[in-house]
């Protein structure tokens, strides 16, 4: 298991939300995570229970040690290639939020397109009692 240098080991005692976001993006880039900026925003917003917009509005807020510790566990899971949806236990699909746990298939955007096409086809389908 590859570990990253934790935020608590970092030379800076106090870290702001904005700095932590930059750190996570760098970690994700270094580990080859696709879309590191987006994934860092989602992980941080989930961990701090803030919207992605609130992260930027509260970029000067200093994280508590407990927040850092919890966030580090989530970062470690992600760099171990555990899907983000399993870490956040959430995925939006067709405008609805779904609980995602281990063993549950993660809805993909391609599936959403397929479902939309099926719905279009079904709207044109005429129901008949005659078989």
N, CA, C and O atoms as CSV, one atom per row, in Angstrom:
chain,resi,resn,atom,element,x,y,z
A,1,UNK,N,N,0.850,-1.188,0.000
A,1,UNK,CA,C,0.000,0.000,0.000
A,1,UNK,C,C,0.887,1.239,0.000
A,1,UNK,O,O,1.729,1.424,0.879
A,2,UNK,N,N,0.679,2.069,-0.996
A,2,UNK,CA,C,1.456,3.302,-1.110
A,2,UNK,C,C,0.790,4.368,-0.259
A,2,UNK,O,O,-0.388,4.670,-0.449
A,3,UNK,N,N,1.529,4.935,0.669
A,3,UNK,CA,C,0.998,5.992,1.535
A,3,UNK,C,C,1.516,7.325,1.032
A,3,UNK,O,O,2.582,7.409,0.423
A,4,UNK,N,N,0.748,8.354,1.297
A,4,UNK,CA,C,1.189,9.702,0.973
A,4,UNK,C,C,1.566,10.391,2.274
A,4,UNK,O,O,1.155,9.954,3.349
A,5,UNK,N,N,2.337,11.454,2.189
A,5,UNK,CA,C,2.697,12.207,3.388
A,5,UNK,C,C,1.433,12.871,3.915
A,5,UNK,O,O,0.800,13.664,3.218
A,6,UNK,N,N,1.073,12.543,5.145
A,6,UNK,CA,C,-0.192,13.047,5.669
A,6,UNK,C,C,-0.124,14.540,5.937
A,6,UNK,O,O,0.949,15.122,6.099
A,7,UNK,N,N,-1.308,15.139,5.979
A,7,UNK,CA,C,-1.393,16.571,6.249
A,7,UNK,C,C,-0.901,16.893,7.656
A,7,UNK,O,O,-0.352,17.967,7.903
A,8,UNK,N,N,-1.102,15.953,8.572
A,8,UNK,CA,C,-0.664,16.191,9.947
A,8,UNK,C,C,0.855,16.165,10.057
A,8,UNK,O,O,1.423,16.781,10.958
A,9,UNK,N,N,1.520,15.448,9.139
A,9,UNK,CA,C,2.982,15.412,9.114
A,9,UNK,C,C,3.551,16.618,8.374
A,9,UNK,O,O,4.749,16.897,8.432
A,10,UNK,N,N,2.675,17.315,7.688
A,10,UNK,CA,C,3.091,18.455,6.879
A,10,UNK,C,C,3.762,19.499,7.754
A,10,UNK,O,O,3.464,19.605,8.943
A,11,UNK,N,N,4.655,20.258,7.175
A,11,UNK,CA,C,5.386,21.275,7.936
A,11,UNK,C,C,4.481,22.405,8.414
A,11,UNK,O,O,4.859,23.168,9.304
A,12,UNK,N,N,3.285,22.520,7.829
A,12,UNK,CA,C,2.363,23.578,8.231
A,12,UNK,C,C,1.400,23.042,9.278
A,12,UNK,O,O,0.702,22.058,9.034
A,13,UNK,N,N,1.359,23.679,10.436
A,13,UNK,CA,C,0.480,23.233,11.511
A,13,UNK,C,C,-0.981,23.506,11.150
A,13,UNK,O,O,-1.845,22.654,11.361
A,14,UNK,N,N,-1.250,24.676,10.614
A,14,UNK,CA,C,-2.620,25.057,10.286
A,14,UNK,C,C,-2.778,25.076,8.778
A,14,UNK,O,O,-2.007,25.728,8.074
A,15,UNK,N,N,-3.761,24.371,8.289
A,15,UNK,CA,C,-3.992,24.335,6.849
A,15,UNK,C,C,-5.412,24.781,6.551
A,15,UNK,O,O,-6.370,24.365,7.201
A,16,UNK,N,N,-5.514,25.635,5.555
A,16,UNK,CA,C,-6.817,26.139,5.152
A,16,UNK,C,C,-7.469,25.180,4.160
A,16,UNK,O,O,-6.813,24.318,3.575
A,17,UNK,N,N,-8.762,25.353,3.991
A,17,UNK,CA,C,-9.512,24.556,3.027
A,17,UNK,C,C,-8.897,24.717,1.635
A,17,UNK,O,O,-8.732,23.741,0.903
A,18,UNK,N,N,-8.562,25.955,1.281
A,18,UNK,CA,C,-7.970,26.213,-0.031
A,18,UNK,C,C,-6.649,25.498,-0.231
A,18,UNK,O,O,-6.401,24.941,-1.300
A,19,UNK,N,N,-5.792,25.506,0.795
A,19,UNK,CA,C,-4.500,24.831,0.693
A,19,UNK,C,C,-4.674,23.318,0.631
A,19,UNK,O,O,-3.988,22.637,-0.130
A,20,UNK,N,N,-5.592,22.803,1.432
A,20,UNK,CA,C,-5.845,21.360,1.430
A,20,UNK,C,C,-6.350,20.922,0.053
A,20,UNK,O,O,-5.958,19.868,-0.447
A,21,UNK,N,N,-7.214,21.726,-0.553
A,21,UNK,CA,C,-7.704,21.403,-1.893
A,21,UNK,C,C,-6.540,21.308,-2.878
A,21,UNK,O,O,-6.468,20.364,-3.665
A,22,UNK,N,N,-5.637,22.274,-2.834
A,22,UNK,CA,C,-4.461,22.244,-3.716
A,22,UNK,C,C,-3.617,20.998,-3.454
A,22,UNK,O,O,-3.130,20.358,-4.387
A,23,UNK,N,N,-3.449,20.660,-2.167
A,23,UNK,CA,C,-2.658,19.476,-1.805
A,23,UNK,C,C,-3.287,18.191,-2.354
A,23,UNK,O,O,-2.593,17.325,-2.887
A,24,UNK,N,N,-4.619,18.085,-2.215
A,24,UNK,CA,C,-5.303,16.883,-2.700
A,24,UNK,C,C,-5.177,16.780,-4.218
A,24,UNK,O,O,-4.922,15.701,-4.753
A,25,UNK,N,N,-5.355,17.901,-4.906
A,25,UNK,CA,C,-5.218,17.903,-6.368
A,25,UNK,C,C,-3.829,17.408,-6.760
A,25,UNK,O,O,-3.694,16.590,-7.669
A,26,UNK,N,N,-2.800,17.902,-6.076
A,26,UNK,CA,C,-1.423,17.478,-6.377
A,26,UNK,C,C,-1.248,15.976,-6.121
A,26,UNK,O,O,-0.663,15.269,-6.941
A,27,UNK,N,N,-1.751,15.499,-4.991
A,27,UNK,CA,C,-1.655,14.068,-4.666
A,27,UNK,C,C,-2.333,13.246,-5.758
A,27,UNK,O,O,-1.767,12.269,-6.248
A,28,UNK,N,N,-3.545,13.645,-6.136
A,28,UNK,CA,C,-4.297,12.903,-7.149
A,28,UNK,C,C,-3.595,12.937,-8.503
A,28,UNK,O,O,-3.562,11.929,-9.210
A,29,UNK,N,N,-3.031,14.095,-8.869
A,29,UNK,CA,C,-2.285,14.177,-10.132
A,29,UNK,C,C,-1.091,13.236,-10.096
A,29,UNK,O,O,-0.849,12.488,-11.043
A,30,UNK,N,N,-0.342,13.278,-8.988
A,30,UNK,CA,C,0.842,12.429,-8.842
A,30,UNK,C,C,0.495,10.939,-8.894
A,30,UNK,O,O,1.305,10.128,-9.343
A,31,UNK,N,N,-0.701,10.583,-8.439
A,31,UNK,CA,C,-1.120,9.176,-8.404
A,31,UNK,C,C,-1.882,8.761,-9.661
A,31,UNK,O,O,-2.333,7.620,-9.765
A,32,UNK,N,N,-2.027,9.684,-10.619
A,32,UNK,CA,C,-2.662,9.348,-11.888
A,32,UNK,C,C,-4.176,9.274,-11.855
A,32,UNK,O,O,-4.784,8.619,-12.701
A,33,UNK,N,N,-4.789,9.935,-10.892
A,33,UNK,CA,C,-6.249,9.969,-10.819
A,33,UNK,C,C,-6.765,10.848,-11.962
A,33,UNK,O,O,-6.303,11.974,-12.145
A,34,UNK,N,N,-7.718,10.326,-12.722
A,34,UNK,CA,C,-8.322,11.093,-13.818
A,34,UNK,C,C,-9.218,12.173,-13.209
A,34,UNK,O,O,-9.903,11.919,-12.218
A,35,UNK,N,N,-9.219,13.360,-13.783
A,35,UNK,CA,C,-9.993,14.505,-13.280
A,35,UNK,C,C,-9.652,14.834,-11.824
A,35,UNK,O,O,-10.550,14.874,-10.982
A,36,UNK,N,N,-8.389,15.066,-11.513
A,36,UNK,CA,C,-7.986,15.283,-10.119
A,36,UNK,C,C,-8.654,16.494,-9.465
A,36,UNK,O,O,-8.971,16.455,-8.276
A,37,UNK,N,N,-8.869,17.566,-10.225
A,37,UNK,CA,C,-9.489,18.760,-9.649
A,37,UNK,C,C,-10.922,18.463,-9.220
A,37,UNK,O,O,-11.323,18.774,-8.099
A,38,UNK,N,N,-11.680,17.861,-10.118
A,38,UNK,CA,C,-13.083,17.552,-9.826
A,38,UNK,C,C,-13.193,16.565,-8.660
A,38,UNK,O,O,-14.000,16.755,-7.751
A,39,UNK,N,N,-12.381,15.519,-8.695
A,39,UNK,CA,C,-12.448,14.513,-7.631
A,39,UNK,C,C,-12.015,15.088,-6.288
A,39,UNK,O,O,-12.581,14.738,-5.252
A,40,UNK,N,N,-11.013,15.970,-6.299
A,40,UNK,CA,C,-10.570,16.610,-5.055
A,40,UNK,C,C,-11.681,17.482,-4.485
A,40,UNK,O,O,-11.927,17.472,-3.279
A,41,UNK,N,N,-12.350,18.235,-5.350
A,41,UNK,CA,C,-13.463,19.082,-4.898
A,41,UNK,C,C,-14.578,18.238,-4.292
A,41,UNK,O,O,-15.102,18.562,-3.226
A,42,UNK,N,N,-14.934,17.158,-4.975
A,42,UNK,CA,C,-16.018,16.298,-4.491
A,42,UNK,C,C,-15.644,15.664,-3.157
A,42,UNK,O,O,-16.449,15.662,-2.226
A,43,UNK,N,N,-14.435,15.130,-3.056
A,43,UNK,CA,C,-14.001,14.472,-1.824
A,43,UNK,C,C,-13.943,15.455,-0.660
A,43,UNK,O,O,-14.374,15.139,0.449
A,44,UNK,N,N,-13.411,16.641,-0.916
A,44,UNK,CA,C,-13.308,17.648,0.139
A,44,UNK,C,C,-14.687,18.150,0.547
A,44,UNK,O,O,-14.958,18.307,1.737
A,45,UNK,N,N,-15.558,18.402,-0.420
A,45,UNK,CA,C,-16.897,18.889,-0.084
A,45,UNK,C,C,-17.666,17.833,0.703
A,45,UNK,O,O,-18.390,18.163,1.642
A,46,UNK,N,N,-17.515,16.565,0.325
A,46,UNK,CA,C,-18.162,15.480,1.060
A,46,UNK,C,C,-17.612,15.393,2.487
A,46,UNK,O,O,-18.378,15.266,3.443
A,47,UNK,N,N,-16.305,15.460,2.624
A,47,UNK,CA,C,-15.663,15.315,3.933
A,47,UNK,C,C,-16.023,16.448,4.885
A,47,UNK,O,O,-16.216,16.228,6.080
A,48,UNK,N,N,-16.114,17.661,4.349
A,48,UNK,CA,C,-16.386,18.832,5.191
A,48,UNK,C,C,-17.868,19.195,5.223
A,48,UNK,O,O,-18.265,20.172,5.857
A,49,UNK,N,N,-18.678,18.397,4.530
A,49,UNK,CA,C,-20.118,18.653,4.433
A,49,UNK,C,C,-20.397,20.068,3.936
A,49,UNK,O,O,-21.207,20.797,4.507
A,50,UNK,N,N,-19.708,20.435,2.864
A,50,UNK,CA,C,-19.880,21.725,2.197
A,50,UNK,C,C,-20.192,21.448,0.732
A,50,UNK,O,O,-19.837,20.399,0.195
A,51,UNK,N,N,-20.856,22.397,0.100
A,51,UNK,CA,C,-21.022,22.283,-1.348
A,51,UNK,C,C,-19.679,22.611,-1.996
A,51,UNK,O,O,-18.781,23.147,-1.346
A,52,UNK,N,N,-19.555,22.291,-3.254
A,52,UNK,CA,C,-18.302,22.607,-3.951
A,52,UNK,C,C,-18.086,24.115,-3.981
A,52,UNK,O,O,-16.947,24.574,-3.897
A,53,UNK,N,N,-19.158,24.890,-4.100
A,53,UNK,CA,C,-19.040,26.357,-4.075
A,53,UNK,C,C,-18.555,26.843,-2.714
A,53,UNK,O,O,-17.733,27.755,-2.629
A,54,UNK,N,N,-19.073,26.225,-1.645
A,54,UNK,CA,C,-18.690,26.642,-0.289
A,54,UNK,C,C,-17.207,26.412,-0.014
A,54,UNK,O,O,-16.605,27.127,0.788
A,55,UNK,N,N,-16.621,25.425,-0.670
A,55,UNK,CA,C,-15.183,25.194,-0.504
A,55,UNK,C,C,-14.415,26.455,-0.882
A,55,UNK,O,O,-13.506,26.882,-0.169
A,56,UNK,N,N,-14.792,27.042,-2.006
A,56,UNK,CA,C,-14.094,28.239,-2.478
A,56,UNK,C,C,-14.465,29.468,-1.644
A,56,UNK,O,O,-13.631,30.345,-1.418
A,57,UNK,N,N,-15.714,29.525,-1.190
A,57,UNK,CA,C,-16.140,30.656,-0.359
A,57,UNK,C,C,-15.504,30.611,1.028
A,57,UNK,O,O,-15.348,31.646,1.675
A,58,UNK,N,N,-15.137,29.409,1.486
A,58,UNK,CA,C,-14.532,29.221,2.810
A,58,UNK,C,C,-13.082,28.775,2.702
A,58,UNK,O,O,-12.595,28.031,3.554
A,59,UNK,N,N,-12.397,29.220,1.671
A,59,UNK,CA,C,-11.034,28.731,1.410
A,59,UNK,C,C,-10.041,29.096,2.508
A,59,UNK,O,O,-8.994,28.460,2.620
A,60,UNK,N,N,-10.347,30.110,3.324
A,60,UNK,CA,C,-9.443,30.506,4.410
A,60,UNK,C,C,-9.712,29.767,5.719
A,60,UNK,O,O,-8.935,29.884,6.667
A,61,UNK,N,N,-10.803,29.011,5.779
A,61,UNK,CA,C,-11.146,28.273,7.001
A,61,UNK,C,C,-10.059,27.238,7.289
A,61,UNK,O,O,-9.638,26.502,6.396
A,62,UNK,N,N,-9.614,27.191,8.535
A,62,UNK,CA,C,-8.580,26.236,8.945
A,62,UNK,C,C,-9.246,24.924,9.359
A,62,UNK,O,O,-10.204,24.917,10.131
A,63,UNK,N,N,-8.727,23.823,8.836
A,63,UNK,CA,C,-9.275,22.515,9.175
A,63,UNK,C,C,-8.849,22.089,10.574
A,63,UNK,O,O,-7.728,22.354,11.008
A,64,UNK,N,N,-9.759,21.429,11.262
A,64,UNK,CA,C,-9.452,20.845,12.570
A,64,UNK,C,C,-8.696,19.539,12.329
A,64,UNK,O,O,-8.800,18.939,11.259
A,65,UNK,N,N,-7.940,19.111,13.326
A,65,UNK,CA,C,-7.170,17.870,13.188
A,65,UNK,C,C,-8.063,16.676,12.868
A,65,UNK,O,O,-7.690,15.822,12.063
A,66,UNK,N,N,-9.246,16.609,13.494
A,66,UNK,CA,C,-10.155,15.480,13.238
A,66,UNK,C,C,-10.629,15.490,11.787
A,66,UNK,O,O,-10.788,14.432,11.179
A,67,UNK,N,N,-10.855,16.686,11.226
A,67,UNK,CA,C,-11.253,16.794,9.819
A,67,UNK,C,C,-10.124,16.319,8.910
A,67,UNK,O,O,-10.364,15.636,7.914
A,68,UNK,N,N,-8.896,16.684,9.259
A,68,UNK,CA,C,-7.735,16.253,8.473
A,68,UNK,C,C,-7.588,14.733,8.509
A,68,UNK,O,O,-7.356,14.096,7.481
A,69,UNK,N,N,-7.727,14.165,9.697
A,69,UNK,CA,C,-7.576,12.718,9.861
A,69,UNK,C,C,-8.615,11.964,9.035
A,69,UNK,O,O,-8.287,11.003,8.338
A,70,UNK,N,N,-9.872,12.405,9.118
A,70,UNK,CA,C,-10.937,11.748,8.353
A,70,UNK,C,C,-10.710,11.905,6.855
A,70,UNK,O,O,-10.925,10.970,6.084
A,71,UNK,N,N,-10.276,13.086,6.453
A,71,UNK,CA,C,-10.013,13.357,5.043
A,71,UNK,C,C,-8.855,12.498,4.531
A,71,UNK,O,O,-8.915,11.971,3.420
A,72,UNK,N,N,-7.815,12.358,5.332
A,72,UNK,CA,C,-6.658,11.548,4.933
A,72,UNK,C,C,-7.049,10.099,4.670
A,72,UNK,O,O,-6.526,9.473,3.747
A,73,UNK,N,N,-7.960,9.565,5.468
A,73,UNK,CA,C,-8.430,8.188,5.255
A,73,UNK,C,C,-9.124,8.066,3.903
A,73,UNK,O,O,-8.945,7.082,3.184
A,74,UNK,N,N,-9.915,9.072,3.571
A,74,UNK,CA,C,-10.624,9.060,2.290
A,74,UNK,C,C,-9.645,9.217,1.119
A,74,UNK,O,O,-9.792,8.556,0.091
A,75,UNK,N,N,-8.655,10.086,1.279
A,75,UNK,CA,C,-7.638,10.266,0.237
A,75,UNK,C,C,-6.897,8.949,0.016
A,75,UNK,O,O,-6.668,8.550,-1.126
A,76,UNK,N,N,-6.527,8.279,1.096
A,76,UNK,CA,C,-5.809,7.008,0.990
A,76,UNK,C,C,-6.636,5.984,0.225
A,76,UNK,O,O,-6.107,5.267,-0.624
A,77,UNK,N,N,-7.930,5.911,0.521
A,77,UNK,CA,C,-8.798,4.977,-0.203
A,77,UNK,C,C,-8.812,5.298,-1.693
A,77,UNK,O,O,-8.762,4.402,-2.535
A,78,UNK,N,N,-8.882,6.591,-2.004
A,78,UNK,CA,C,-8.963,6.972,-3.423
A,78,UNK,C,C,-7.674,6.643,-4.166
A,78,UNK,O,O,-7.718,6.180,-5.306
A,79,UNK,N,N,-6.515,6.880,-3.526
A,79,UNK,CA,C,-5.266,6.563,-4.224
A,79,UNK,C,C,-5.038,5.051,-4.306
A,79,UNK,O,O,-4.188,4.588,-5.066
A,80,UNK,N,N,-5.795,4.291,-3.525
A,80,UNK,CA,C,-5.797,2.830,-3.656
A,80,UNK,C,C,-6.772,2.389,-4.747
A,80,UNK,O,O,-7.059,1.201,-4.898
A,81,UNK,N,N,-7.274,3.365,-5.502
A,81,UNK,CA,C,-8.164,3.146,-6.661
A,81,UNK,C,C,-9.568,2.692,-6.283
A,81,UNK,O,O,-10.280,2.132,-7.117
A,82,UNK,N,N,-9.974,2.924,-5.042
A,82,UNK,CA,C,-11.367,2.682,-4.668
A,82,UNK,C,C,-12.191,3.790,-5.321
A,82,UNK,O,O,-11.869,4.967,-5.161
A,83,UNK,N,N,-13.254,3.431,-6.058
A,83,UNK,CA,C,-14.040,4.463,-6.740
A,83,UNK,C,C,-14.571,5.525,-5.769
A,83,UNK,O,O,-14.978,5.223,-4.647
A,84,UNK,N,N,-14.554,6.753,-6.231
A,84,UNK,CA,C,-15.000,7.888,-5.420
A,84,UNK,C,C,-16.418,7.675,-4.888
A,84,UNK,O,O,-16.731,8.067,-3.764
A,85,UNK,N,N,-17.267,7.054,-5.700
A,85,UNK,CA,C,-18.652,6.845,-5.292
A,85,UNK,C,C,-18.761,5.902,-4.097
A,85,UNK,O,O,-19.672,6.049,-3.282
A,86,UNK,N,N,-17.851,4.942,-3.979
A,86,UNK,CA,C,-17.858,4.059,-2.815
A,86,UNK,C,C,-17.373,4.805,-1.572
A,86,UNK,O,O,-17.798,4.496,-0.459
A,87,UNK,N,N,-16.503,5.767,-1.752
A,87,UNK,CA,C,-15.984,6.547,-0.624
A,87,UNK,C,C,-17.043,7.522,-0.121
A,87,UNK,O,O,-17.252,7.656,1.084
A,88,UNK,N,N,-17.712,8.203,-1.058
A,88,UNK,CA,C,-18.734,9.184,-0.671
A,88,UNK,C,C,-20.092,8.531,-0.442
A,88,UNK,O,O,-21.006,9.150,0.103
A,89,UNK,N,N,-20.214,7.274,-0.864
A,89,UNK,CA,C,-21.460,6.507,-0.759
A,89,UNK,C,C,-22.618,7.201,-1.471
A,89,UNK,O,O,-23.761,7.140,-1.020
A,90,UNK,N,N,-22.310,7.861,-2.591
A,90,UNK,CA,C,-23.345,8.599,-3.289
A,90,UNK,C,C,-23.026,8.720,-4.770
A,90,UNK,O,O,-21.870,8.855,-5.170
A,91,UNK,N,N,-24.089,8.666,-5.579
A,91,UNK,CA,C,-23.965,8.929,-7.012
A,91,UNK,C,C,-25.304,9.461,-7.500
A,91,UNK,O,O,-26.362,8.921,-7.176
A,92,UNK,N,N,-25.239,10.517,-8.274
A,92,UNK,CA,C,-26.456,11.039,-8.882
A,92,UNK,C,C,-26.705,10.289,-10.185
A,92,UNK,O,O,-25.780,10.004,-10.946
A,93,UNK,N,N,-27.982,9.977,-10.423
A,93,UNK,CA,C,-28.372,9.288,-11.653
A,93,UNK,C,C,-29.786,9.712,-11.995
A,93,UNK,O,O,-30.695,9.575,-11.177
A,94,UNK,N,N,-29.973,10.219,-13.190
A,94,UNK,CA,C,-31.281,10.672,-13.663
A,94,UNK,C,C,-31.901,11.702,-12.705
A,94,UNK,O,O,-33.110,11.700,-12.474
A,95,UNK,N,N,-31.056,12.575,-12.156
A,95,UNK,CA,C,-31.531,13.636,-11.270
A,95,UNK,C,C,-31.858,13.177,-9.859
A,95,UNK,O,O,-32.420,13.942,-9.076
A,96,UNK,N,N,-31.516,11.945,-9.523
A,96,UNK,CA,C,-31.792,11.421,-8.182
A,96,UNK,C,C,-30.489,10.979,-7.530
A,96,UNK,O,O,-29.555,10.552,-8.209
A,97,UNK,N,N,-30.438,11.086,-6.203
A,97,UNK,CA,C,-29.275,10.622,-5.452
A,97,UNK,C,C,-29.462,9.156,-5.091
A,97,UNK,O,O,-30.527,8.751,-4.624
A,98,UNK,N,N,-28.422,8.369,-5.312
A,98,UNK,CA,C,-28.457,6.959,-4.963
A,98,UNK,C,C,-27.375,6.657,-3.938
A,98,UNK,O,O,-26.261,7.175,-4.018
A,99,UNK,N,N,-27.723,5.807,-2.967
A,99,UNK,CA,C,-26.762,5.315,-1.986
A,99,UNK,C,C,-25.930,4.241,-2.670
A,99,UNK,O,O,-26.467,3.286,-3.231
A,100,UNK,N,N,-24.620,4.405,-2.617
A,100,UNK,CA,C,-23.709,3.458,-3.256
A,100,UNK,C,C,-22.852,2.808,-2.176
A,100,UNK,O,O,-22.121,3.482,-1.451
A,101,UNK,N,N,-22.957,1.494,-2.085
A,101,UNK,CA,C,-22.145,0.732,-1.143
A,101,UNK,C,C,-21.364,-0.318,-1.920
A,101,UNK,O,O,-21.652,-0.596,-3.084
A,102,UNK,N,N,-20.374,-0.892,-1.257
A,102,UNK,CA,C,-19.593,-1.955,-1.894
A,102,UNK,C,C,-20.550,-3.050,-2.362
A,102,UNK,O,O,-21.448,-3.465,-1.629
A,103,UNK,N,N,-20.343,-3.503,-3.582
A,103,UNK,CA,C,-21.211,-4.528,-4.143
A,103,UNK,C,C,-22.337,-3.970,-4.993
A,103,UNK,O,O,-22.999,-4.717,-5.713
A,104,UNK,N,N,-22.562,-2.666,-4.916
A,104,UNK,CA,C,-23.592,-2.013,-5.727
A,104,UNK,C,C,-22.925,-1.474,-6.985
A,104,UNK,O,O,-21.872,-0.840,-6.914
A,105,UNK,N,N,-23.535,-1.725,-8.125
A,105,UNK,CA,C,-22.992,-1.187,-9.366
A,105,UNK,C,C,-23.161,0.327,-9.381
A,105,UNK,O,O,-24.209,0.843,-8.993
A,106,UNK,N,N,-22.142,1.028,-9.824
A,106,UNK,CA,C,-22.158,2.487,-9.861
A,106,UNK,C,C,-22.807,2.933,-11.171
A,106,UNK,O,O,-22.325,2.585,-12.248
A,107,UNK,N,N,-23.907,3.708,-11.087
A,107,UNK,CA,C,-24.530,4.204,-12.323
A,107,UNK,C,C,-23.565,5.095,-13.099
A,107,UNK,O,O,-22.894,5.944,-12.513
A,108,UNK,N,N,-23.495,4.905,-14.390
A,108,UNK,CA,C,-22.597,5.671,-15.257
A,108,UNK,C,C,-23.407,6.615,-16.135
A,108,UNK,O,O,-24.593,6.393,-16.377
A,109,UNK,N,N,-22.756,7.662,-16.605
A,109,UNK,CA,C,-23.432,8.633,-17.465
A,109,UNK,C,C,-23.908,7.978,-18.761
A,109,UNK,O,O,-24.946,8.359,-19.302
A,110,UNK,N,N,-23.160,6.999,-19.261
A,110,UNK,CA,C,-23.565,6.297,-20.476
A,110,UNK,C,C,-24.885,5.560,-20.262
A,110,UNK,O,O,-25.714,5.488,-21.169
A,111,UNK,N,N,-25.076,5.017,-19.070
A,111,UNK,CA,C,-26.320,4.320,-18.751
A,111,UNK,C,C,-27.477,5.308,-18.711
A,111,UNK,O,O,-28.589,4.986,-19.129
A,112,UNK,N,N,-27.216,6.504,-18.213
A,112,UNK,CA,C,-28.242,7.542,-18.168
A,112,UNK,C,C,-28.716,7.882,-19.583
A,112,UNK,O,O,-29.913,8.053,-19.813
A,113,UNK,N,N,-27.790,7.977,-20.519
A,113,UNK,CA,C,-28.139,8.250,-21.921
A,113,UNK,C,C,-29.000,7.115,-22.472
A,113,UNK,O,O,-29.998,7.356,-23.152
A,114,UNK,N,N,-28.608,5.881,-22.174
A,114,UNK,CA,C,-29.365,4.716,-22.631
A,114,UNK,C,C,-30.785,4.730,-22.064
A,114,UNK,O,O,-31.745,4.487,-22.795
A,115,UNK,N,N,-30.923,5.009,-20.778
A,115,UNK,CA,C,-32.241,5.054,-20.136
A,115,UNK,C,C,-33.102,6.150,-20.761
A,115,UNK,O,O,-34.293,5.942,-20.993
A,116,UNK,N,N,-32.514,7.309,-21.034
A,116,UNK,CA,C,-33.261,8.397,-21.677
A,116,UNK,C,C,-33.780,7.969,-23.047
A,116,UNK,O,O,-34.911,8.293,-23.409
A,117,UNK,N,N,-32.968,7.251,-23.805
A,117,UNK,CA,C,-33.396,6.766,-25.126
A,117,UNK,C,C,-34.528,5.749,-24.998
A,117,UNK,O,O,-35.477,5.777,-25.781
A,118,UNK,N,N,-34.435,4.858,-24.023
A,118,UNK,CA,C,-35.494,3.867,-23.799
A,118,UNK,C,C,-36.791,4.575,-23.413
A,118,UNK,O,O,-37.861,4.203,-23.894
A,119,UNK,N,N,-36.710,5.581,-22.560
A,119,UNK,CA,C,-37.901,6.336,-22.160
A,119,UNK,C,C,-38.542,7.008,-23.372
A,119,UNK,O,O,-39.765,6.994,-23.513
A,120,UNK,N,N,-37.728,7.592,-24.245
A,120,UNK,CA,C,-38.255,8.210,-25.475
A,120,UNK,C,C,-39.008,7.178,-26.316
A,120,UNK,O,O,-40.102,7.447,-26.812
A,121,UNK,N,N,-38.409,5.996,-26.468
A,121,UNK,CA,C,-39.036,4.937,-27.270
A,121,UNK,C,C,-40.342,4.473,-26.627
A,121,UNK,O,O,-41.328,4.240,-27.326
A,122,UNK,N,N,-40.353,4.338,-25.304
A,122,UNK,CA,C,-41.552,3.866,-24.610
A,122,UNK,C,C,-42.688,4.877,-24.682
A,122,UNK,O,O,-43.855,4.487,-24.668
A,123,UNK,N,N,-42.377,6.156,-24.759
A,123,UNK,CA,C,-43.424,7.178,-24.872
A,123,UNK,C,C,-44.186,7.025,-26.181
A,123,UNK,O,O,-45.363,7.377,-26.255
A,124,UNK,N,N,-43.539,6.512,-27.198
A,124,UNK,CA,C,-44.174,6.304,-28.500
A,124,UNK,C,C,-44.832,4.927,-28.621
A,124,UNK,O,O,-45.499,4.640,-29.614
A,125,UNK,N,N,-44.646,4.094,-27.626
A,125,UNK,CA,C,-45.162,2.733,-27.650
A,125,UNK,C,C,-46.642,2.745,-27.285
A,125,UNK,O,O,-47.034,3.369,-26.299
A,126,UNK,N,N,-47.452,2.069,-28.063
A,126,UNK,CA,C,-48.893,1.966,-27.806
A,126,UNK,C,C,-49.151,0.662,-27.063
A,126,UNK,O,O,-48.785,-0.416,-27.531
A,127,UNK,N,N,-49.786,0.774,-25.901
A,127,UNK,CA,C,-50.102,-0.405,-25.108
A,127,UNK,C,C,-51.365,-1.061,-25.661
A,127,UNK,O,O,-52.318,-0.378,-26.037
A,128,UNK,N,N,-51.359,-2.373,-25.706
A,128,UNK,CA,C,-52.522,-3.120,-26.184
A,128,UNK,C,C,-52.741,-4.332,-25.289
A,128,UNK,O,O,-51.791,-4.990,-24.865
A,129,UNK,N,N,-54.027,-4.618,-25.007
A,129,UNK,CA,C,-54.365,-5.814,-24.226
A,129,UNK,C,C,-54.306,-7.074,-25.080
A,129,UNK,O,O,-54.250,-8.187,-24.558
A,130,UNK,N,N,-54.320,-6.891,-26.391
A,130,UNK,CA,C,-54.305,-8.041,-27.305
A,130,UNK,C,C,-52.891,-8.607,-27.414
A,130,UNK,O,O,-51.950,-7.907,-27.789
A,131,UNK,N,N,-52.767,-9.869,-27.083
A,131,UNK,CA,C,-51.459,-10.504,-27.206
A,131,UNK,C,C,-51.390,-11.370,-28.391
A,131,UNK,O,O,-50.355,-11.984,-28.647
